[in-house]
Amino acid sequence: GAVVSQHPSRVICKSGTSVKIECRSLDFQATTMFWYRQFPKQSLMLMATSNEGSKATYEQGVEKDKFLINHASLTLSTLTVTSAHPEDSSFYICSAQPATGGAETQYFGPGTRLLVL
Amino acid sequence: GNSVTQMEGPVTLSEEAFLTINCTYTATGYPSLFWYVQYPGEGLQLLLKATKADDKGSNKGFEATYRKETTSFHLEKGSVQVSDSAVYFCALSDSGGYQKVTFGTGTKLQVIP
């Protein structure tokens, strides 16, 4: 099946620094990529949706200047957490969707665990 | 807005036991319903889906029926195996258009030999 990778799988950083997380579709072209955040014992919360070559669409309550999303190619999207603080510590998951197909064709990455000290 | 409620875990079962994980939803219109599974260290994988009322999704021995009258989509398996140990997420997406996915909180299943 289709594979989506995320890098890094886990990262620890100091408060105030920025962290970049990559999401790659390895064997298909993803016109749309989604970024989710998951708190312990809570559901995945959609943060933003990015379409290749255009600005990301952020969900209500998500700070677009803090969570910078770039979808520069059909196989790569990046999420940059700027000036990270301890409350940004979380599990970040991306998914990628090819041009043809609906929600059932979203393929998920394994997630990135971010810990901000 | 849309929401999904599923039973809290963890659920611990012996091998070959019967599994039910309850899921109910709130949505406008006619959503599609999904169960995703996340094995340790891996990404979420689509387990099964149903797109309209009374549809039954099935895969790998798991089944779930889209019940519009009770707004439910309970996951069942007749005989679980140790390899079924994972976290299971119930989810829905809006019909048509953008198809944003709304997830439940996930239920961890542990099957012991």
mmCIF file of C-alpha atoms in Angstrom:
data_model
loop_
_atom_site.group_PDB
_atom_site.id
_atom_site.type_symbol
_atom_site.label_atom_id
_atom_site.label_comp_id
_atom_site.label_asym_id
_atom_site.label_seq_id
_atom_site.Cartn_x
_atom_site.Cartn_y
_atom_site.Cartn_z
ATOM 1 C CA GLY A 1 0.000 0.000 0.000
ATOM 2 C CA ALA A 2 0.880 3.648 -0.139
ATOM 3 C CA VAL A 3 3.550 4.803 2.311
ATOM 4 C CA VAL A 4 3.894 8.117 4.061
ATOM 5 C CA SER A 5 6.964 8.873 6.130
ATOM 6 C CA GLN A 6 7.638 11.514 8.742
ATOM 7 C CA HIS A 7 10.951 12.834 9.932
ATOM 8 C CA PRO A 8 12.025 13.018 12.641
ATOM 9 C CA SER A 9 10.095 10.409 14.580
ATOM 10 C CA ARG A 10 10.797 12.229 17.805
ATOM 11 C CA VAL A 11 12.497 15.491 18.691
ATOM 12 C CA ILE A 12 13.388 17.289 21.889
ATOM 13 C CA CYS A 13 14.081 20.994 21.740
ATOM 14 C CA LYS A 14 14.542 23.955 24.006
ATOM 15 C CA SER A 15 11.818 26.498 24.532
ATOM 16 C CA GLY A 16 12.042 29.335 22.023
ATOM 17 C CA THR A 17 13.594 27.323 19.220
ATOM 18 C CA SER A 18 11.916 26.277 15.987
ATOM 19 C CA VAL A 19 11.374 22.701 14.868
ATOM 20 C CA LYS A 20 10.660 21.442 11.354
ATOM 21 C CA ILE A 21 8.792 18.209 10.709
ATOM 22 C CA GLU A 22 8.753 16.639 7.250
ATOM 23 C CA CYS A 23 6.003 14.554 5.736
ATOM 24 C CA ARG A 24 6.710 12.637 2.527
ATOM 25 C CA SER A 25 4.548 10.486 0.306
ATOM 26 C CA LEU A 26 6.984 7.841 -0.903
ATOM 27 C CA ASP A 27 5.180 6.172 -3.773
ATOM 28 C CA PHE A 28 2.420 8.510 -4.888
ATOM 29 C CA GLN A 29 1.798 12.170 -5.537
ATOM 30 C CA ALA A 30 -0.187 13.890 -2.838
ATOM 31 C CA THR A 31 -2.111 16.924 -3.962
ATOM 32 C CA THR A 32 -3.442 17.381 -0.457
ATOM 33 C CA MET A 33 -1.730 16.833 2.865
ATOM 34 C CA PHE A 34 -3.215 17.157 6.313
ATOM 35 C CA TRP A 35 -1.541 17.910 9.628
ATOM 36 C CA TYR A 36 -3.025 16.611 12.855
ATOM 37 C CA ARG A 37 -2.128 16.989 16.492
ATOM 38 C CA GLN A 38 -2.867 14.365 19.098
ATOM 39 C CA PHE A 39 -2.836 14.900 22.846
ATOM 40 C CA PRO A 40 -2.642 11.928 25.213
ATOM 41 C CA LYS A 41 -5.949 10.059 25.372
ATOM 42 C CA GLN A 42 -7.537 12.499 22.941
ATOM 43 C CA SER A 43 -8.506 12.252 19.329
ATOM 44 C CA LEU A 44 -6.533 13.528 16.390
ATOM 45 C CA MET A 45 -7.305 17.201 15.885
ATOM 46 C CA LEU A 46 -6.948 18.558 12.388
ATOM 47 C CA MET A 47 -4.652 21.563 12.387
ATOM 48 C CA ALA A 48 -4.468 22.487 8.742
ATOM 49 C CA THR A 49 -4.855 21.292 5.197
ATOM 50 C CA SER A 50 -2.315 22.046 2.534
ATOM 51 C CA ASN A 51 -2.617 21.790 -1.202
ATOM 52 C CA GLU A 52 0.488 21.679 -3.332
ATOM 53 C CA GLY A 53 1.530 25.115 -4.456
ATOM 54 C CA SER A 54 -0.979 27.088 -2.422
ATOM 55 C CA LYS A 55 -1.331 28.423 1.092
ATOM 56 C CA ALA A 56 -2.484 26.089 3.817
ATOM 57 C CA THR A 57 -5.981 26.317 5.246
ATOM 58 C CA TYR A 58 -5.890 26.383 9.037
ATOM 59 C CA GLU A 59 -8.593 25.171 11.378
ATOM 60 C CA GLN A 60 -10.171 27.576 13.804
ATOM 61 C CA GLY A 61 -7.960 28.236 16.806
ATOM 62 C CA VAL A 62 -4.704 27.169 15.125
ATOM 63 C CA GLU A 63 -2.145 29.970 14.889
ATOM 64 C CA LYS A 64 -0.877 30.082 11.332
ATOM 65 C CA ASP A 65 2.143 32.192 12.292
ATOM 66 C CA LYS A 66 3.177 29.623 14.868
ATOM 67 C CA PHE A 67 2.586 26.500 12.807
ATOM 68 C CA LEU A 68 4.040 27.214 9.397
ATOM 69 C CA ILE A 69 3.079 24.750 6.707
ATOM 70 C CA ASN A 70 4.738 24.451 3.331
ATOM 71 C CA HIS A 71 3.646 22.069 0.605
ATOM 72 C CA ALA A 72 6.249 22.826 -2.010
ATOM 73 C CA SER A 73 6.024 19.624 -4.007
ATOM 74 C CA LEU A 74 3.621 16.774 -4.636
ATOM 75 C CA THR A 75 5.561 14.513 -2.281
ATOM 76 C CA LEU A 76 6.639 16.798 0.545
ATOM 77 C CA SER A 77 4.956 18.958 3.138
ATOM 78 C CA THR A 78 6.663 20.512 6.143
ATOM 79 C CA LEU A 79 5.323 21.758 9.444
ATOM 80 C CA THR A 80 7.503 24.226 11.328
ATOM 81 C CA VAL A 81 6.687 24.934 14.947
ATOM 82 C CA THR A 82 8.121 28.385 15.514
ATOM 83 C CA SER A 83 9.309 29.611 18.899
ATOM 84 C CA ALA A 84 8.196 26.380 20.490
ATOM 85 C CA HIS A 85 6.959 26.329 24.064
ATOM 86 C CA PRO A 86 6.272 23.412 26.425
ATOM 87 C CA GLU A 87 2.556 23.552 25.623
ATOM 88 C CA ASP A 88 3.423 22.708 22.014
ATOM 89 C CA SER A 89 4.663 19.308 23.154
ATOM 90 C CA SER A 90 2.475 16.792 21.404
ATOM 91 C CA PHE A 91 2.267 14.055 18.798
ATOM 92 C CA TYR A 92 2.028 15.460 15.287
ATOM 93 C CA ILE A 93 0.676 13.268 12.501
ATOM 94 C CA CYS A 94 0.446 14.000 8.807
ATOM 95 C CA SER A 95 -1.613 12.342 6.144
ATOM 96 C CA ALA A 96 -1.436 12.518 2.384
ATOM 97 C CA GLN A 97 -4.212 12.174 -0.150
ATOM 98 C CA PRO A 98 -3.738 11.583 -3.873
ATOM 99 C CA ALA A 99 -5.564 13.644 -6.435
ATOM 100 C CA THR A 100 -8.134 10.954 -7.121
ATOM 101 C CA GLY A 101 -10.090 9.615 -4.188
ATOM 102 C CA GLY A 102 -11.851 10.822 -1.101
ATOM 103 C CA ALA A 103 -11.219 10.671 2.623
ATOM 104 C CA GLU A 104 -10.739 6.911 2.563
ATOM 105 C CA THR A 105 -7.602 7.389 0.484
ATOM 106 C CA GLN A 106 -5.792 9.408 3.126
ATOM 107 C CA TYR A 107 -2.557 7.650 4.051
ATOM 108 C CA PHE A 108 -1.090 8.462 7.422
ATOM 109 C CA GLY A 109 2.470 8.898 8.558
ATOM 110 C CA PRO A 110 3.746 7.276 11.761
ATOM 111 C CA GLY A 111 3.793 10.567 13.647
ATOM 112 C CA THR A 112 6.405 12.796 15.248
ATOM 113 C CA ARG A 113 6.627 13.199 18.988
ATOM 114 C CA LEU A 114 7.732 16.695 19.980
ATOM 115 C CA LEU A 115 8.920 17.503 23.478
ATOM 116 C CA VAL A 116 9.709 21.116 24.289
ATOM 117 C CA LEU A 117 11.725 21.657 27.433
ATOM 118 C CA GLY B 1 -20.281 20.278 14.337
ATOM 119 C CA ASN B 2 -19.278 16.696 13.762
ATOM 120 C CA SER B 3 -18.098 14.516 16.628
ATOM 121 C CA VAL B 4 -17.239 10.890 17.305
ATOM 122 C CA THR B 5 -17.465 9.171 20.669
ATOM 123 C CA GLN B 6 -15.907 5.788 21.263
ATOM 124 C CA MET B 7 -15.469 3.689 24.341
ATOM 125 C CA GLU B 8 -12.452 4.333 26.493
ATOM 126 C CA GLY B 9 -9.783 1.732 26.768
ATOM 127 C CA PRO B 10 -7.701 -0.043 27.296
ATOM 128 C CA VAL B 11 -9.579 -3.186 26.435
ATOM 129 C CA THR B 12 -7.830 -6.397 27.430
ATOM 130 C CA LEU B 13 -9.050 -9.682 25.994
ATOM 131 C CA SER B 14 -7.818 -13.225 25.852
ATOM 132 C CA GLU B 15 -7.023 -14.705 22.473
ATOM 133 C CA GLU B 16 -10.127 -15.968 20.614
ATOM 134 C CA ALA B 17 -12.465 -13.772 22.657
ATOM 135 C CA PHE B 18 -15.221 -11.705 21.039
ATOM 136 C CA LEU B 19 -14.491 -8.024 20.540
ATOM 137 C CA THR B 20 -16.845 -5.056 20.492
ATOM 138 C CA ILE B 21 -15.677 -1.464 20.474
ATOM 139 C CA ASN B 22 -18.568 0.968 20.608
ATOM 140 C CA CYS B 23 -18.677 4.092 18.482
ATOM 141 C CA THR B 24 -21.408 6.711 18.114
ATOM 142 C CA TYR B 25 -21.350 9.852 16.072
ATOM 143 C CA THR B 26 -22.964 13.228 15.601
ATOM 144 C CA ALA B 27 -23.029 14.714 12.145
ATOM 145 C CA THR B 28 -25.132 16.714 9.766
ATOM 146 C CA GLY B 29 -26.073 15.139 6.499
ATOM 147 C CA TYR B 30 -24.900 11.680 5.555
ATOM 148 C CA PRO B 31 -21.297 11.104 6.589
ATOM 149 C CA SER B 32 -19.055 8.234 5.620
ATOM 150 C CA LEU B 33 -17.841 6.187 8.583
ATOM 151 C CA PHE B 34 -14.460 4.572 9.115
ATOM 152 C CA TRP B 35 -12.441 2.471 11.467
ATOM 153 C CA TYR B 36 -8.696 3.029 11.461
ATOM 154 C CA VAL B 37 -6.101 0.897 13.204
ATOM 155 C CA GLN B 38 -2.699 1.975 14.466
ATOM 156 C CA TYR B 39 -0.205 -0.756 15.238
ATOM 157 C CA PRO B 40 2.703 0.100 17.546
ATOM 158 C CA GLY B 41 5.208 2.349 15.809
ATOM 159 C CA GLU B 42 3.179 2.658 12.624
ATOM 160 C CA GLY B 43 0.815 5.149 11.033
ATOM 161 C CA LEU B 44 -2.947 4.884 10.989
ATOM 162 C CA GLN B 45 -4.307 2.431 8.435
ATOM 163 C CA LEU B 46 -7.840 2.288 7.127
ATOM 164 C CA LEU B 47 -9.404 -0.907 8.466
ATOM 165 C CA LEU B 48 -12.909 -0.655 7.014
ATOM 166 C CA LYS B 49 -15.504 1.842 5.903
ATOM 167 C CA ALA B 50 -19.199 2.288 5.211
ATOM 168 C CA THR B 51 -20.645 5.080 3.150
ATOM 169 C CA LYS B 52 -24.399 4.808 3.682
ATOM 170 C CA ALA B 53 -26.984 3.568 6.148
ATOM 171 C CA ASP B 54 -27.105 -0.208 6.673
ATOM 172 C CA ASP B 55 -23.818 -0.722 4.853
ATOM 173 C CA LYS B 56 -21.515 -3.217 6.515
ATOM 174 C CA GLY B 57 -17.784 -2.675 6.271
ATOM 175 C CA SER B 58 -15.541 -5.682 6.781
ATOM 176 C CA ASN B 59 -11.860 -6.519 6.642
ATOM 177 C CA LYS B 60 -9.511 -9.006 8.335
ATOM 178 C CA GLY B 61 -12.407 -10.518 10.273
ATOM 179 C CA PHE B 62 -13.553 -7.154 11.621
ATOM 180 C CA GLU B 63 -17.031 -5.838 10.849
ATOM 181 C CA ALA B 64 -19.017 -2.684 11.510
ATOM 182 C CA THR B 65 -22.526 -1.733 10.379
ATOM 183 C CA TYR B 66 -23.621 1.848 9.671
ATOM 184 C CA ARG B 67 -26.694 2.329 11.880
ATOM 185 C CA LYS B 68 -28.313 5.653 11.101
ATOM 186 C CA GLU B 69 -31.193 5.200 13.547
ATOM 187 C CA THR B 70 -28.797 4.817 16.479
ATOM 188 C CA THR B 71 -25.970 6.885 14.923
ATOM 189 C CA SER B 72 -23.569 4.061 15.677
ATOM 190 C CA PHE B 73 -20.776 2.169 13.963
ATOM 191 C CA HIS B 74 -19.627 -0.451 16.457
ATOM 192 C CA LEU B 75 -16.563 -2.537 15.595
ATOM 193 C CA GLU B 76 -16.778 -6.298 16.129
ATOM 194 C CA LYS B 77 -14.611 -9.336 15.648
ATOM 195 C CA GLY B 78 -15.591 -12.860 16.538
ATOM 196 C CA SER B 79 -12.202 -14.177 17.602
ATOM 197 C CA VAL B 80 -9.322 -11.809 18.309
ATOM 198 C CA GLN B 81 -5.670 -12.684 17.945
ATOM 199 C CA VAL B 82 -2.585 -11.342 19.664
ATOM 200 C CA SER B 83 -1.674 -9.633 16.386
ATOM 201 C CA ASP B 84 -4.854 -7.527 16.666
ATOM 202 C CA SER B 85 -3.341 -5.614 19.580
ATOM 203 C CA ALA B 86 -3.399 -1.987 18.470
ATOM 204 C CA VAL B 87 -5.235 1.293 18.886
ATOM 205 C CA TYR B 88 -8.527 1.547 16.993
ATOM 206 C CA PHE B 89 -9.997 4.887 15.893
ATOM 207 C CA CYS B 90 -13.555 5.470 14.790
ATOM 208 C CA ALA B 91 -13.924 8.363 12.356
ATOM 209 C CA LEU B 92 -16.292 10.092 9.979
ATOM 210 C CA SER B 93 -16.036 12.384 7.023
ATOM 211 C CA ASP B 94 -18.508 14.785 5.524
ATOM 212 C CA SER B 95 -20.284 13.575 2.468
ATOM 213 C CA GLY B 96 -19.061 15.181 -0.705
ATOM 214 C CA GLY B 97 -16.925 18.272 -0.970
ATOM 215 C CA TYR B 98 -13.865 18.514 1.146
ATOM 216 C CA GLN B 99 -14.272 15.349 3.208
ATOM 217 C CA LYS B 100 -12.518 16.457 6.357
ATOM 218 C CA VAL B 101 -12.076 13.547 8.759
ATOM 219 C CA THR B 102 -13.180 13.747 12.402
ATOM 220 C CA PHE B 103 -11.681 11.139 14.737
ATOM 221 C CA GLY B 104 -12.696 9.572 18.011
ATOM 222 C CA THR B 105 -10.226 9.361 20.876
ATOM 223 C CA GLY B 106 -9.038 5.863 20.045
ATOM 224 C CA THR B 107 -9.406 2.603 21.977
ATOM 225 C CA LYS B 108 -6.364 0.560 22.839
ATOM 226 C CA LEU B 109 -6.866 -3.175 22.490
ATOM 227 C CA GLN B 110 -4.508 -5.635 24.128
ATOM 228 C CA VAL B 111 -4.941 -9.313 23.362
ATOM 229 C CA ILE B 112 -3.154 -11.721 25.653
ATOM 230 C CA PRO B 113 -2.304 -15.336 24.756
#
